[in-house]
Coordinates of C-alpha atoms in Angstrom, one line a residue:
M25 CA -39.8 -32.6 -25.5
V26 CA -41.7 -29.4 -25.8
Q27 CA -40.5 -26.5 -23.7
L28 CA -43.1 -24.2 -22.3
H29 CA -41.9 -20.7 -21.7
S30 CA -43.7 -17.9 -19.8
H31 CA -41.6 -14.9 -20.5
T32 CA -38.7 -15.5 -22.9
P33 CA -37.8 -13.5 -26.0
F34 CA -38.8 -14.7 -29.5
H35 CA -36.0 -15.7 -31.8
C36 CA -36.7 -15.8 -35.5
F37 CA -35.4 -18.7 -37.5
A38 CA -32.5 -17.6 -39.8
G39 CA -32.6 -18.7 -43.4
S40 CA -36.4 -18.9 -43.8
L41 CA -37.5 -18.7 -47.4
H42 CA -40.8 -16.8 -46.8
H43 CA -41.8 -14.5 -44.0
S44 CA -45.3 -12.9 -43.8
R45 CA -46.4 -10.1 -41.4
V46 CA -50.1 -9.5 -41.0
T47 CA -51.4 -6.2 -39.9
D48 CA -54.8 -4.7 -39.7
N49 CA -53.8 -2.5 -42.6
Y50 CA -54.0 -5.5 -44.9
K51 CA -57.6 -6.4 -44.0
S52 CA -59.3 -5.0 -41.0
S53 CA -62.7 -6.5 -41.9
F54 CA -64.2 -9.7 -40.7
P55 CA -63.2 -12.5 -41.1
F56 CA -59.5 -12.4 -40.5
S57 CA -57.8 -14.0 -43.4
L58 CA -54.6 -14.2 -45.5
P59 CA -54.5 -14.1 -49.3
A60 CA -54.8 -17.6 -50.6
E61 CA -51.8 -17.3 -52.8
Q62 CA -49.6 -16.5 -49.7
T63 CA -50.7 -19.2 -47.4
A64 CA -49.1 -22.1 -49.2
N65 CA -45.6 -20.8 -48.8
I66 CA -45.6 -19.1 -45.4
T67 CA -42.8 -20.4 -43.2
N68 CA -42.7 -17.6 -40.5
L69 CA -45.8 -15.7 -39.6
A70 CA -45.6 -12.5 -37.4
I71 CA -49.0 -10.9 -36.5
A72 CA -48.7 -7.3 -35.6
G73 CA -50.0 -6.0 -32.2
G74 CA -53.7 -5.1 -32.2
T75 CA -54.6 -7.4 -35.1
G76 CA -57.9 -9.4 -35.3
N77 CA -59.8 -7.6 -32.7
A78 CA -63.2 -7.8 -34.3
V79 CA -66.0 -9.0 -32.0
E80 CA -67.3 -11.2 -34.8
L81 CA -64.0 -13.2 -35.0
K82 CA -64.8 -16.2 -32.8
S83 CA -62.3 -18.7 -34.1
L84 CA -58.8 -18.6 -35.7
D85 CA -57.6 -21.8 -37.4
L86 CA -54.0 -21.8 -38.7
S87 CA -54.0 -25.4 -39.8
S88 CA -53.9 -24.5 -43.5
L89 CA -50.4 -23.0 -43.2
S90 CA -48.7 -26.4 -43.9
K91 CA -45.2 -25.0 -44.3
L92 CA -45.3 -22.9 -41.1
R93 CA -42.2 -23.1 -38.9
S94 CA -42.7 -20.2 -36.5
L95 CA -45.7 -18.3 -35.3
Y96 CA -45.3 -15.0 -33.5
I97 CA -48.4 -13.0 -32.3
E98 CA -47.6 -9.6 -30.8
E99 CA -49.6 -8.3 -27.8
R100 CA -53.3 -7.4 -27.7
C101 CA -54.3 -9.5 -30.7
F102 CA -57.5 -11.5 -31.2
L103 CA -59.0 -10.1 -28.0
F104 CA -62.5 -11.6 -28.7
T105 CA -61.5 -14.9 -30.3
K106 CA -62.7 -18.0 -28.4
R107 CA -60.8 -20.7 -30.2
L108 CA -57.2 -20.9 -31.6
I109 CA -56.6 -24.1 -33.6
V110 CA -53.1 -25.2 -34.6
H111 CA -53.4 -28.7 -36.1
D112 CA -51.3 -30.8 -38.5
L113 CA -48.3 -28.6 -38.9
P114 CA -45.4 -31.0 -39.1
L115 CA -42.7 -28.2 -39.6
L116 CA -43.9 -25.9 -36.8
Q117 CA -41.0 -25.4 -34.3
S118 CA -42.0 -22.4 -32.3
I119 CA -45.2 -20.6 -31.1
H120 CA -44.8 -17.2 -29.4
I121 CA -47.9 -15.3 -28.2
D122 CA -47.3 -12.0 -26.4
R123 CA -49.3 -10.8 -23.5
Y124 CA -53.0 -9.8 -23.5
C125 CA -54.0 -12.0 -26.5
F126 CA -57.2 -14.1 -26.7
I127 CA -58.7 -12.6 -23.6
V128 CA -62.4 -12.6 -24.6
S129 CA -63.8 -11.8 -21.2
C130 CA -63.0 -11.2 -17.5
Q131 CA -64.6 -14.5 -16.6
L132 CA -64.4 -18.1 -17.8
V133 CA -65.6 -18.3 -21.4
D134 CA -67.7 -21.3 -22.3
G135 CA -66.5 -23.3 -25.3
S136 CA -63.1 -21.4 -25.4
L137 CA -60.2 -23.6 -26.5
L138 CA -56.5 -23.5 -27.3
S139 CA -55.8 -26.6 -29.4
I140 CA -52.4 -27.7 -30.7
K141 CA -52.3 -31.1 -32.3
N142 CA -50.0 -33.1 -34.6
C143 CA -47.1 -30.6 -34.6
S144 CA -44.2 -33.1 -34.3
Q145 CA -41.3 -30.6 -34.5
L146 CA -42.8 -28.1 -32.0
A147 CA -40.0 -27.4 -29.5
S148 CA -41.0 -24.1 -27.9
I149 CA -44.3 -22.5 -26.8
H150 CA -44.4 -19.1 -25.2
I151 CA -47.6 -17.6 -23.8
G152 CA -47.4 -14.1 -22.4
S153 CA -49.2 -12.9 -19.3
K154 CA -53.0 -12.7 -19.3
S155 CA -53.2 -14.5 -22.7
F156 CA -55.8 -17.2 -22.7
S157 CA -56.4 -16.4 -19.0
E158 CA -60.1 -17.1 -19.1
Y159 CA -60.1 -20.0 -21.6
E160 CA -62.0 -23.1 -20.6
G161 CA -59.6 -25.6 -22.2
V162 CA -56.2 -26.4 -23.6
E163 CA -55.6 -29.4 -25.8
M164 CA -52.1 -30.7 -26.7
E165 CA -51.8 -33.9 -28.7
S166 CA -49.0 -35.5 -30.7
V167 CA -46.7 -32.6 -29.9
V168 CA -43.4 -34.4 -29.6
G169 CA -40.9 -31.7 -30.3
K170 CA -37.1 -32.0 -30.6
G171 CA -35.1 -33.3 -27.6
D172 CA -32.0 -31.4 -26.4

């Protein structure tokens, strides 16, 4: 069973082999990306506050991070991004998105989507206040999670 949280603290997974923190200092230009040599082994991804706020950045697909176990996005990230795709991540256990992320507009945004599919170990999803507040759709498929 997946637990949905609205305002709980994020807990990092102890003993992870690889941790990556993305900031705008790495690459502030469009499109938002990670170095290819790092993506294959990332198990815990923390994205610093204010990252990915280029108007041109319309979609963020994290599906290539096949070893990802936890995702933590600090507040005010990806403000103009209309789609967040998290697919086929069998090791993913936790998604934590702080407040004021993925806002795009002050009104319903056509074509906007949060999609989480085929993440069989996902046990916890936290979405902070005002994040995705004007998104048109949310998809969750094959998200089994671990039972208590």
